[in-house]
Amino acid sequence: MPQKPEKLVAAEATAPRGPEGKEQGFFRELLNVRSAALSGILLLLILYTLKIASAFFVPVVLAILLKFLLASVVRGLGRLYIPPPLGAAIVILAMLGALGLGIYQIAAPAREWMGKLPQTVRQVERKLKSVRQSVAEMSRATQEVDRLTTLGPADKSPKLEMRRPSLGESLLAPTQEFIVSLGIVIILLYFLLASEDMFLRKVVTVLPNWQDKRTAVAISRQIEQDVSIYLITITAINALFGLAVGVSLYFLGLPAPHLWGVMAGLLHYIPFLGAVIGIGMVTLVAAVTLGSFSEIVLVPIVYLSLNLLEEYVLLPLVLGRRLLLNPVIVLLWMIFWAWLWGVPGALMAVPLLAILKIICDRIQTLAPFGEFISR
């Protein structure tokens, strides 16, 4: 009797037999579907928690990002025999002092421009008078069509009007929330910097094997180094971009050019959307303050040219390929975090994506995803 090939014998030995094998395959497939469904539910719960608890998570995440940025400075002060608690206090006070000085420098022109705001609004209304008349005529025509096409009697029931909050209430609530969040960030940042690598040591102690310990330390150091390089570089480039915008607007004849330069530098922390907002604002100012159409058009052209030069020439040249990200993924990621946490989410989106890329590059199973989000 002929012998069966060895491969065929091995395949028959490992293959499931009869109804029992079919049941095992069915339950294995059911388990996979069930695991995917549970993972999806868990992801939705996490997103819902991040959304409703944004007042807690936003200051915490921002403090962690600033810790990555400033930890090397505290470590450098430690080499000068300055203990970490004192070094953390020095770094935070220096950061707050620089922030306060910047606000003081732009407070006067911003206050002057806010004083001119009613006059500016009236000028804009005069220039848009024809447009407003056209819109009003269309609105009246629409109301007349609605009246003619109404078949039943008019509704005479009383209407309930909701009380709208006053301007002071609308401005005071976000201000109070901002002050509380800023206080949480400062306090948490101090304790994170003062504790040095305590949490990293705890993570290394908990991990089971030596390879995982090495990977955790490498990821932490790489995140700290790359995020520091990224944030410092972006800050320097944004400052240079704001300076270029301010100087250009000065020669183009716009009032308070340093105010618009600072605005351009700050808005440039938000990819894509910041440039759109900045171009819209300087174009509006130019339309109010400048006379001829050619002068007005030149303002957004110069702003857009500087933005393209920074985005596609200076940034890749300075950062290199290692820290560059896929622009499509950056845009989608920023839209997601802006929906989740508003303006703070949009500001923190790119550093969070850079951290995700570092983790993906260090973990073999996530390497394809890291390649997907890189440029």
mmCIF file of C-alpha atoms in Angstrom:
data_model
loop_
_atom_site.group_PDB
_atom_site.id
_atom_site.type_symbol
_atom_site.label_atom_id
_atom_site.label_comp_id
_atom_site.label_asym_id
_atom_site.label_seq_id
_atom_site.Cartn_x
_atom_site.Cartn_y
_atom_site.Cartn_z
ATOM 1 C CA MET A 1 0.000 0.000 0.000
ATOM 2 C CA PRO A 2 1.514 3.390 -0.981
ATOM 3 C CA GLN A 3 2.655 5.661 1.854
ATOM 4 C CA LYS A 4 1.191 9.159 2.211
ATOM 5 C CA PRO A 5 3.568 12.076 1.860
ATOM 6 C CA GLU A 6 4.860 13.480 5.139
ATOM 7 C CA LYS A 7 3.337 16.936 4.477
ATOM 8 C CA LEU A 8 -0.086 15.391 3.904
ATOM 9 C CA VAL A 9 0.192 13.367 7.121
ATOM 10 C CA ALA A 10 1.159 16.488 9.075
ATOM 11 C CA ALA A 11 -1.725 18.482 7.576
ATOM 12 C CA GLU A 12 -4.233 15.762 8.487
ATOM 13 C CA ALA A 13 -2.866 15.565 12.015
ATOM 14 C CA THR A 14 -3.230 19.315 12.629
ATOM 15 C CA ALA A 15 -6.563 19.803 10.836
ATOM 16 C CA PRO A 16 -9.763 19.888 12.948
ATOM 17 C CA ARG A 17 -11.881 16.752 12.509
ATOM 18 C CA GLY A 18 -15.636 16.427 12.233
ATOM 19 C CA PRO A 19 -18.194 18.606 13.925
ATOM 20 C CA GLU A 20 -15.857 19.316 16.845
ATOM 21 C CA GLY A 21 -13.365 21.063 14.550
ATOM 22 C CA LYS A 22 -16.166 23.108 12.960
ATOM 23 C CA GLU A 23 -17.374 24.201 16.392
ATOM 24 C CA GLN A 24 -13.834 25.232 17.392
ATOM 25 C CA GLY A 25 -13.448 27.330 14.218
ATOM 26 C CA PHE A 26 -16.872 28.900 14.747
ATOM 27 C CA PHE A 27 -16.190 29.804 18.367
ATOM 28 C CA ARG A 28 -12.723 31.154 17.477
ATOM 29 C CA GLU A 29 -14.263 33.410 14.831
ATOM 30 C CA LEU A 30 -17.016 34.446 17.245
ATOM 31 C CA LEU A 31 -14.391 35.295 19.847
ATOM 32 C CA ASN A 32 -12.500 37.476 17.362
ATOM 33 C CA VAL A 33 -15.669 39.373 16.437
ATOM 34 C CA ARG A 34 -16.533 39.738 20.090
ATOM 35 C CA SER A 35 -13.039 41.052 20.898
ATOM 36 C CA ALA A 36 -13.252 43.588 18.062
ATOM 37 C CA ALA A 37 -16.670 44.753 19.267
ATOM 38 C CA LEU A 38 -15.435 45.100 22.846
ATOM 39 C CA SER A 39 -12.372 47.008 21.644
ATOM 40 C CA GLY A 40 -14.617 49.384 19.685
ATOM 41 C CA ILE A 41 -16.841 49.955 22.709
ATOM 42 C CA LEU A 42 -13.778 50.574 24.887
ATOM 43 C CA LEU A 43 -12.444 53.112 22.368
ATOM 44 C CA LEU A 44 -15.776 54.957 22.304
ATOM 45 C CA LEU A 45 -15.869 55.054 26.104
ATOM 46 C CA ILE A 46 -12.329 56.458 26.212
ATOM 47 C CA LEU A 47 -13.199 59.178 23.681
ATOM 48 C CA TYR A 48 -16.377 60.034 25.594
ATOM 49 C CA THR A 49 -14.401 60.286 28.833
ATOM 50 C CA LEU A 50 -11.787 62.524 27.213
ATOM 51 C CA LYS A 51 -14.575 64.730 25.862
ATOM 52 C CA ILE A 52 -16.619 65.237 29.015
ATOM 53 C CA ALA A 53 -13.557 65.442 31.309
ATOM 54 C CA SER A 54 -11.590 67.875 29.127
ATOM 55 C CA ALA A 55 -11.287 70.334 32.024
ATOM 56 C CA PHE A 56 -9.153 67.695 33.783
ATOM 57 C CA PHE A 57 -7.244 66.141 30.887
ATOM 58 C CA VAL A 58 -6.224 69.322 29.015
ATOM 59 C CA PRO A 59 -4.095 70.790 31.870
ATOM 60 C CA VAL A 60 -2.602 67.364 32.615
ATOM 61 C CA VAL A 61 -1.553 66.703 29.006
ATOM 62 C CA LEU A 62 -0.214 70.240 28.616
ATOM 63 C CA ALA A 63 1.840 69.897 31.806
ATOM 64 C CA ILE A 64 3.296 66.591 30.563
ATOM 65 C CA LEU A 65 4.274 68.168 27.220
ATOM 66 C CA LEU A 66 5.937 71.092 29.000
ATOM 67 C CA LYS A 67 7.727 68.611 31.251
ATOM 68 C CA PHE A 68 9.244 66.938 28.181
ATOM 69 C CA LEU A 69 10.325 70.379 26.984
ATOM 70 C CA LEU A 70 11.853 71.644 30.237
ATOM 71 C CA ALA A 71 13.205 68.460 31.837
ATOM 72 C CA SER A 72 16.590 68.814 30.120
ATOM 73 C CA VAL A 73 16.927 72.368 31.495
ATOM 74 C CA VAL A 74 16.255 71.185 35.061
ATOM 75 C CA ARG A 75 18.733 68.339 34.525
ATOM 76 C CA GLY A 76 21.332 70.853 33.324
ATOM 77 C CA LEU A 77 20.790 72.958 36.453
ATOM 78 C CA GLY A 78 21.290 69.773 38.455
ATOM 79 C CA ARG A 79 24.822 69.479 37.007
ATOM 80 C CA LEU A 80 25.452 72.905 38.543
ATOM 81 C CA TYR A 81 24.543 71.432 41.976
ATOM 82 C CA ILE A 82 21.074 73.021 41.989
ATOM 83 C CA PRO A 83 18.558 70.545 43.458
ATOM 84 C CA PRO A 84 15.600 69.605 41.221
ATOM 85 C CA PRO A 85 12.918 71.351 43.339
ATOM 86 C CA LEU A 86 14.834 74.634 43.198
ATOM 87 C CA GLY A 87 15.689 74.141 39.531
ATOM 88 C CA ALA A 88 12.029 73.490 38.688
ATOM 89 C CA ALA A 89 11.010 76.696 40.496
ATOM 90 C CA ILE A 90 13.662 78.708 38.629
ATOM 91 C CA VAL A 91 12.589 77.341 35.245
ATOM 92 C CA ILE A 92 8.869 77.938 35.853
ATOM 93 C CA LEU A 93 9.445 81.469 37.163
ATOM 94 C CA ALA A 94 11.616 82.265 34.137
ATOM 95 C CA MET A 95 8.934 80.922 31.796
ATOM 96 C CA LEU A 96 6.183 82.932 33.507
ATOM 97 C CA GLY A 97 8.385 86.045 33.473
ATOM 98 C CA ALA A 98 8.998 85.732 29.729
ATOM 99 C CA LEU A 99 5.283 85.182 29.138
ATOM 100 C CA GLY A 100 4.356 88.203 31.251
ATOM 101 C CA LEU A 101 6.914 90.385 29.472
ATOM 102 C CA GLY A 102 5.528 89.392 26.096
ATOM 103 C CA ILE A 103 1.970 90.170 27.180
ATOM 104 C CA TYR A 104 3.105 93.543 28.565
ATOM 105 C CA GLN A 105 4.808 94.451 25.286
ATOM 106 C CA ILE A 106 1.708 93.819 23.161
ATOM 107 C CA ALA A 107 -0.854 95.040 25.721
ATOM 108 C CA ALA A 108 -0.566 98.717 24.713
ATOM 109 C CA PRO A 109 -1.067 98.278 20.935
ATOM 110 C CA ALA A 110 -3.798 95.697 21.547
ATOM 111 C CA ARG A 111 -5.628 98.114 23.877
ATOM 112 C CA GLU A 112 -5.219 100.908 21.328
ATOM 113 C CA TRP A 113 -6.620 98.724 18.566
ATOM 114 C CA MET A 114 -9.545 97.627 20.736
ATOM 115 C CA GLY A 115 -10.293 101.324 21.335
ATOM 116 C CA LYS A 116 -10.478 101.844 17.585
ATOM 117 C CA LEU A 117 -12.677 98.782 17.115
ATOM 118 C CA PRO A 118 -16.068 100.619 17.027
ATOM 119 C CA GLN A 119 -14.759 103.042 14.395
ATOM 120 C CA THR A 120 -13.343 100.095 12.428
ATOM 121 C CA VAL A 121 -16.673 98.285 12.552
ATOM 122 C CA ARG A 122 -18.462 101.375 11.207
ATOM 123 C CA GLN A 123 -15.952 101.620 8.350
ATOM 124 C CA VAL A 124 -16.483 97.975 7.492
ATOM 125 C CA GLU A 125 -20.263 98.477 7.563
ATOM 126 C CA ARG A 126 -19.968 101.427 5.181
ATOM 127 C CA LYS A 127 -17.852 99.412 2.763
ATOM 128 C CA LEU A 128 -20.257 96.470 2.960
ATOM 129 C CA LYS A 129 -23.409 98.600 2.712
ATOM 130 C CA SER A 130 -24.264 97.437 -0.799
ATOM 131 C CA VAL A 131 -23.817 93.804 0.180
ATOM 132 C CA ARG A 132 -26.069 94.263 3.216
ATOM 133 C CA GLN A 133 -28.768 95.856 1.068
ATOM 134 C CA SER A 134 -28.690 92.921 -1.341
ATOM 135 C CA VAL A 135 -28.930 90.423 1.516
ATOM 136 C CA ALA A 136 -31.824 92.376 3.070
ATOM 137 C CA GLU A 137 -33.722 92.411 -0.228
ATOM 138 C CA MET A 138 -33.251 88.660 -0.617
ATOM 139 C CA SER A 139 -34.457 88.143 2.966
ATOM 140 C CA ARG A 140 -37.598 90.211 2.345
ATOM 141 C CA ALA A 141 -38.296 88.294 -0.862
ATOM 142 C CA THR A 142 -37.934 84.983 0.995
ATOM 143 C CA GLN A 143 -40.333 86.140 3.719
ATOM 144 C CA GLU A 144 -42.876 87.197 1.089
ATOM 145 C CA VAL A 145 -42.664 83.789 -0.608
ATOM 146 C CA ASP A 146 -43.176 82.077 2.754
ATOM 147 C CA ARG A 147 -46.229 84.257 3.456
ATOM 148 C CA LEU A 148 -47.785 83.484 0.069
ATOM 149 C CA THR A 149 -47.205 79.756 0.337
ATOM 150 C CA THR A 150 -48.618 79.457 3.876
ATOM 151 C CA LEU A 151 -51.923 77.572 3.663
ATOM 152 C CA GLY A 152 -53.105 77.429 7.248
ATOM 153 C CA PRO A 153 -53.841 80.233 9.718
ATOM 154 C CA ALA A 154 -50.941 81.937 11.391
ATOM 155 C CA ASP A 155 -49.828 80.509 14.687
ATOM 156 C CA LYS A 156 -51.039 82.809 17.478
ATOM 157 C CA SER A 157 -49.705 80.752 20.389
ATOM 158 C CA PRO A 158 -47.340 82.562 22.754
ATOM 159 C CA LYS A 159 -43.655 81.928 22.235
ATOM 160 C CA LEU A 160 -41.194 81.251 24.999
ATOM 161 C CA GLU A 161 -37.986 83.270 24.747
ATOM 162 C CA MET A 162 -34.835 82.069 26.485
ATOM 163 C CA ARG A 163 -32.721 84.593 28.347
ATOM 164 C CA ARG A 164 -29.344 85.016 26.738
ATOM 165 C CA PRO A 165 -26.268 85.551 28.921
ATOM 166 C CA SER A 166 -24.872 89.048 28.992
ATOM 167 C CA LEU A 167 -21.541 89.980 27.431
ATOM 168 C CA GLY A 168 -19.879 90.116 30.823
ATOM 169 C CA GLU A 169 -21.113 86.642 31.722
ATOM 170 C CA SER A 170 -19.967 85.281 28.352
ATOM 171 C CA LEU A 171 -16.459 86.692 28.813
ATOM 172 C CA LEU A 172 -16.088 85.962 32.528
ATOM 173 C CA ALA A 173 -16.780 82.216 32.433
ATOM 174 C CA PRO A 174 -13.969 81.330 29.952
ATOM 175 C CA THR A 175 -11.582 83.661 31.805
ATOM 176 C CA GLN A 176 -12.200 81.913 35.123
ATOM 177 C CA GLU A 177 -11.786 78.501 33.492
ATOM 178 C CA PHE A 178 -8.527 79.630 31.845
ATOM 179 C CA ILE A 179 -7.096 80.922 35.148
ATOM 180 C CA VAL A 180 -7.960 77.682 36.948
ATOM 181 C CA SER A 181 -6.461 75.558 34.149
ATOM 182 C CA LEU A 182 -3.307 77.695 34.102
ATOM 183 C CA GLY A 183 -2.909 77.245 37.849
ATOM 184 C CA ILE A 184 -3.293 73.463 37.514
ATOM 185 C CA VAL A 185 -0.696 73.387 34.716
ATOM 186 C CA ILE A 186 1.856 75.382 36.734
ATOM 187 C CA ILE A 187 1.433 73.338 39.924
ATOM 188 C CA LEU A 188 1.492 69.981 38.143
ATOM 189 C CA LEU A 189 4.445 71.030 35.990
ATOM 190 C CA TYR A 190 6.427 71.976 39.086
ATOM 191 C CA PHE A 191 5.888 68.592 40.730
ATOM 192 C CA LEU A 192 6.687 66.738 37.494
ATOM 193 C CA LEU A 193 9.962 68.645 37.085
ATOM 194 C CA ALA A 194 10.867 68.416 40.769
ATOM 195 C CA SER A 195 10.332 64.635 40.846
ATOM 196 C CA GLU A 196 12.808 64.120 37.954
ATOM 197 C CA ASP A 197 12.535 60.531 36.641
ATOM 198 C CA MET A 198 10.527 59.080 39.526
ATOM 199 C CA PHE A 199 7.649 57.879 37.329
ATOM 200 C CA LEU A 200 10.045 56.391 34.783
ATOM 201 C CA ARG A 201 11.780 54.450 37.564
ATOM 202 C CA LYS A 202 8.409 53.179 38.755
ATOM 203 C CA VAL A 203 7.528 52.008 35.239
ATOM 204 C CA VAL A 204 10.887 50.258 34.870
ATOM 205 C CA THR A 205 10.379 48.529 38.213
ATOM 206 C CA VAL A 206 6.915 47.253 37.258
ATOM 207 C CA LEU A 207 7.845 45.897 33.801
ATOM 208 C CA PRO A 208 8.528 42.133 33.828
ATOM 209 C CA ASN A 209 11.622 41.582 31.644
ATOM 210 C CA TRP A 210 14.823 43.370 30.777
ATOM 211 C CA GLN A 211 13.924 44.054 27.134
ATOM 212 C CA ASP A 212 10.720 45.870 28.105
ATOM 213 C CA LYS A 213 12.647 47.940 30.648
ATOM 214 C CA ARG A 214 15.177 48.993 27.982
ATOM 215 C CA THR A 215 12.393 49.834 25.526
ATOM 216 C CA ALA A 216 10.547 51.970 28.091
ATOM 217 C CA VAL A 217 13.691 53.949 28.947
ATOM 218 C CA ALA A 218 14.580 54.394 25.251
ATOM 219 C CA ILE A 219 11.062 55.591 24.393
ATOM 220 C CA SER A 220 11.027 58.039 27.303
ATOM 221 C CA ARG A 221 14.436 59.520 26.400
ATOM 222 C CA GLN A 222 13.565 59.678 22.710
ATOM 223 C CA ILE A 223 10.251 61.419 23.407
ATOM 224 C CA GLU A 224 11.941 63.919 25.702
ATOM 225 C CA GLN A 225 14.686 64.657 23.172
ATOM 226 C CA ASP A 226 12.499 64.822 20.047
ATOM 227 C CA VAL A 227 9.657 66.769 21.651
ATOM 228 C CA SER A 228 12.152 69.276 23.069
ATOM 229 C CA ILE A 229 13.814 69.673 19.682
ATOM 230 C CA TYR A 230 10.461 69.926 17.935
ATOM 231 C CA LEU A 231 8.899 72.482 20.287
ATOM 232 C CA ILE A 232 12.030 74.634 20.523
ATOM 233 C CA THR A 233 12.475 74.578 16.748
ATOM 234 C CA ILE A 234 8.810 75.347 16.083
ATOM 235 C CA THR A 235 8.914 78.208 18.602
ATOM 236 C CA ALA A 236 12.012 79.700 16.965
ATOM 237 C CA ILE A 237 10.542 79.337 13.468
ATOM 238 C CA ASN A 238 7.209 80.841 14.562
ATOM 239 C CA ALA A 239 9.026 83.770 16.169
ATOM 240 C CA LEU A 240 10.985 84.295 12.943
ATOM 241 C CA PHE A 241 7.773 84.025 10.924
ATOM 242 C CA GLY A 242 6.015 86.564 13.152
ATOM 243 C CA LEU A 243 8.972 88.934 12.823
ATOM 244 C CA ALA A 244 8.908 88.600 9.028
ATOM 245 C CA VAL A 245 5.158 89.230 8.927
ATOM 246 C CA GLY A 246 5.458 92.267 11.212
ATOM 247 C CA VAL A 247 8.270 93.816 9.156
ATOM 248 C CA SER A 248 6.429 93.161 5.891
ATOM 249 C CA LEU A 249 3.196 94.681 7.187
ATOM 250 C CA TYR A 250 5.159 97.708 8.420
ATOM 251 C CA PHE A 251 6.448 98.402 4.924
ATOM 252 C CA LEU A 252 2.971 97.746 3.496
ATOM 253 C CA GLY A 253 1.550 100.493 5.716
ATOM 254 C CA LEU A 254 -0.608 98.565 8.208
ATOM 255 C CA PRO A 255 -1.016 100.125 11.679
ATOM 256 C CA ALA A 256 0.449 98.304 14.722
ATOM 257 C CA PRO A 257 2.490 95.831 12.629
ATOM 258 C CA HIS A 258 4.164 94.301 15.715
ATOM 259 C CA LEU A 259 0.726 93.334 17.046
ATOM 260 C CA TRP A 260 -0.091 91.454 13.846
ATOM 261 C CA GLY A 261 3.380 89.909 13.826
ATOM 262 C CA VAL A 262 2.846 88.495 17.328
ATOM 263 C CA MET A 263 -0.607 87.303 16.292
ATOM 264 C CA ALA A 264 0.870 85.556 13.223
ATOM 265 C CA GLY A 265 3.546 83.826 15.313
ATOM 266 C CA LEU A 266 1.014 82.558 17.860
ATOM 267 C CA LEU A 267 -1.506 81.431 15.246
ATOM 268 C CA HIS A 268 1.237 79.531 13.450
ATOM 269 C CA TYR A 269 1.245 76.939 16.253
ATOM 270 C CA ILE A 270 -2.042 75.718 14.701
ATOM 271 C CA PRO A 271 -1.198 74.100 11.350
ATOM 272 C CA PHE A 272 -3.211 75.174 8.291
ATOM 273 C CA LEU A 273 -6.076 76.751 10.259
ATOM 274 C CA GLY A 274 -3.809 79.328 11.913
ATOM 275 C CA ALA A 275 -2.617 80.598 8.539
ATOM 276 C CA VAL A 276 -6.209 80.904 7.285
ATOM 277 C CA ILE A 277 -7.255 82.917 10.362
ATOM 278 C CA GLY A 278 -4.155 85.122 10.147
ATOM 279 C CA ILE A 279 -4.646 85.880 6.451
ATOM 280 C CA GLY A 280 -8.305 86.699 7.051
ATOM 281 C CA MET A 281 -7.532 89.098 9.920
ATOM 282 C CA VAL A 282 -4.739 91.051 8.184
ATOM 283 C CA THR A 283 -6.852 91.238 5.011
ATOM 284 C CA LEU A 284 -9.719 92.735 7.020
ATOM 285 C CA VAL A 285 -7.375 95.268 8.623
ATOM 286 C CA ALA A 286 -5.943 96.137 5.220
ATOM 287 C CA ALA A 287 -9.434 96.591 3.763
ATOM 288 C CA VAL A 288 -10.242 99.098 6.517
ATOM 289 C CA THR A 289 -6.967 101.034 6.698
ATOM 290 C CA LEU A 290 -5.525 100.949 3.174
ATOM 291 C CA GLY A 291 -6.896 102.838 0.208
ATOM 292 C CA SER A 292 -6.282 101.207 -3.161
ATOM 293 C CA PHE A 293 -7.291 97.692 -4.138
ATOM 294 C CA SER A 294 -3.723 96.753 -5.126
ATOM 295 C CA GLU A 295 -2.422 97.646 -1.648
ATOM 296 C CA ILE A 296 -5.150 95.569 -0.011
ATOM 297 C CA VAL A 297 -4.504 92.508 -2.183
ATOM 298 C CA LEU A 298 -0.757 92.708 -1.599
ATOM 299 C CA VAL A 299 -1.175 92.082 2.152
ATOM 300 C CA PRO A 300 -2.612 88.512 1.971
ATOM 301 C CA ILE A 301 -0.248 87.678 -0.916
ATOM 302 C CA VAL A 302 2.800 88.569 1.189
ATOM 303 C CA TYR A 303 1.422 86.709 4.236
ATOM 304 C CA LEU A 304 0.677 83.590 2.169
ATOM 305 C CA SER A 305 4.100 83.706 0.477
ATOM 306 C CA LEU A 306 5.895 83.861 3.838
ATOM 307 C CA ASN A 307 3.745 80.993 5.117
ATOM 308 C CA LEU A 308 4.542 78.777 2.110
ATOM 309 C CA LEU A 309 8.248 79.612 2.387
ATOM 310 C CA GLU A 310 8.265 78.619 6.047
ATOM 311 C CA GLU A 311 6.129 75.502 5.594
ATOM 312 C CA TYR A 312 7.809 73.929 2.574
ATOM 313 C CA VAL A 313 11.387 75.272 2.669
ATOM 314 C CA LEU A 314 12.498 76.334 6.150
ATOM 315 C CA LEU A 315 10.693 73.718 8.243
ATOM 316 C CA PRO A 316 11.912 70.619 6.318
ATOM 317 C CA LEU A 317 15.414 72.094 6.166
ATOM 318 C CA VAL A 318 15.628 72.631 9.933
ATOM 319 C CA LEU A 319 13.711 69.625 11.291
ATOM 320 C CA GLY A 320 14.836 67.051 8.736
ATOM 321 C CA ARG A 321 12.871 63.975 7.718
ATOM 322 C CA ARG A 322 12.931 62.283 11.135
ATOM 323 C CA LEU A 323 10.449 64.672 12.746
ATOM 324 C CA LEU A 324 8.365 65.510 9.673
ATOM 325 C CA LEU A 325 4.817 64.181 9.608
ATOM 326 C CA ASN A 326 2.316 63.370 6.887
ATOM 327 C CA PRO A 327 0.425 66.663 6.265
ATOM 328 C CA VAL A 328 -2.871 64.873 5.547
ATOM 329 C CA ILE A 329 -2.618 62.926 8.823
ATOM 330 C CA VAL A 330 -1.641 66.143 10.643
ATOM 331 C CA LEU A 331 -4.744 67.912 9.316
ATOM 332 C CA LEU A 332 -7.094 65.054 10.237
ATOM 333 C CA TRP A 333 -5.413 64.650 13.627
ATOM 334 C CA MET A 334 -5.724 68.378 14.343
ATOM 335 C CA ILE A 335 -9.404 68.429 13.340
ATOM 336 C CA PHE A 336 -10.035 65.477 15.659
ATOM 337 C CA TRP A 337 -8.324 67.065 18.676
ATOM 338 C CA ALA A 338 -9.925 70.449 17.948
ATOM 339 C CA TRP A 339 -13.316 68.701 18.043
ATOM 340 C CA LEU A 340 -12.342 66.887 21.219
ATOM 341 C CA TRP A 341 -10.709 69.711 23.222
ATOM 342 C CA GLY A 342 -11.207 72.892 21.209
ATOM 343 C CA VAL A 343 -8.327 75.337 20.707
ATOM 344 C CA PRO A 344 -6.026 73.672 23.311
ATOM 345 C CA GLY A 345 -6.504 70.372 21.509
ATOM 346 C CA ALA A 346 -5.551 71.946 18.178
ATOM 347 C CA LEU A 347 -2.415 73.437 19.767
ATOM 348 C CA MET A 348 -1.333 70.124 21.303
ATOM 349 C CA ALA A 349 -2.261 67.937 18.324
ATOM 350 C CA VAL A 350 1.089 68.012 16.508
ATOM 351 C CA PRO A 351 3.268 67.296 19.601
ATOM 352 C CA LEU A 352 0.953 64.410 20.504
ATOM 353 C CA LEU A 353 1.249 63.033 16.973
ATOM 354 C CA ALA A 354 5.047 63.349 17.173
ATOM 355 C CA ILE A 355 5.018 61.360 20.443
ATOM 356 C CA LEU A 356 2.825 58.711 18.814
ATOM 357 C CA LYS A 357 5.284 58.443 15.919
ATOM 358 C CA ILE A 358 8.228 57.988 18.315
ATOM 359 C CA ILE A 359 6.399 55.192 20.126
ATOM 360 C CA CYS A 360 5.484 53.507 16.837
ATOM 361 C CA ASP A 361 9.088 53.687 15.617
ATOM 362 C CA ARG A 362 10.327 51.999 18.802
ATOM 363 C CA ILE A 363 7.756 49.179 18.963
ATOM 364 C CA GLN A 364 8.085 46.661 16.146
ATOM 365 C CA THR A 365 4.393 45.780 15.875
ATOM 366 C CA LEU A 366 3.470 49.470 15.459
ATOM 367 C CA ALA A 367 6.198 50.257 12.913
ATOM 368 C CA PRO A 368 3.827 50.158 9.864
ATOM 369 C CA PHE A 369 1.581 52.751 11.504
ATOM 370 C CA GLY A 370 4.620 54.913 12.273
ATOM 371 C CA GLU A 371 5.625 54.778 8.604
ATOM 372 C CA PHE A 372 2.078 55.705 7.611
ATOM 373 C CA ILE A 373 2.014 58.919 9.685
ATOM 374 C CA SER A 374 5.508 60.062 8.639
ATOM 375 C CA ARG A 375 6.145 62.183 5.581
#
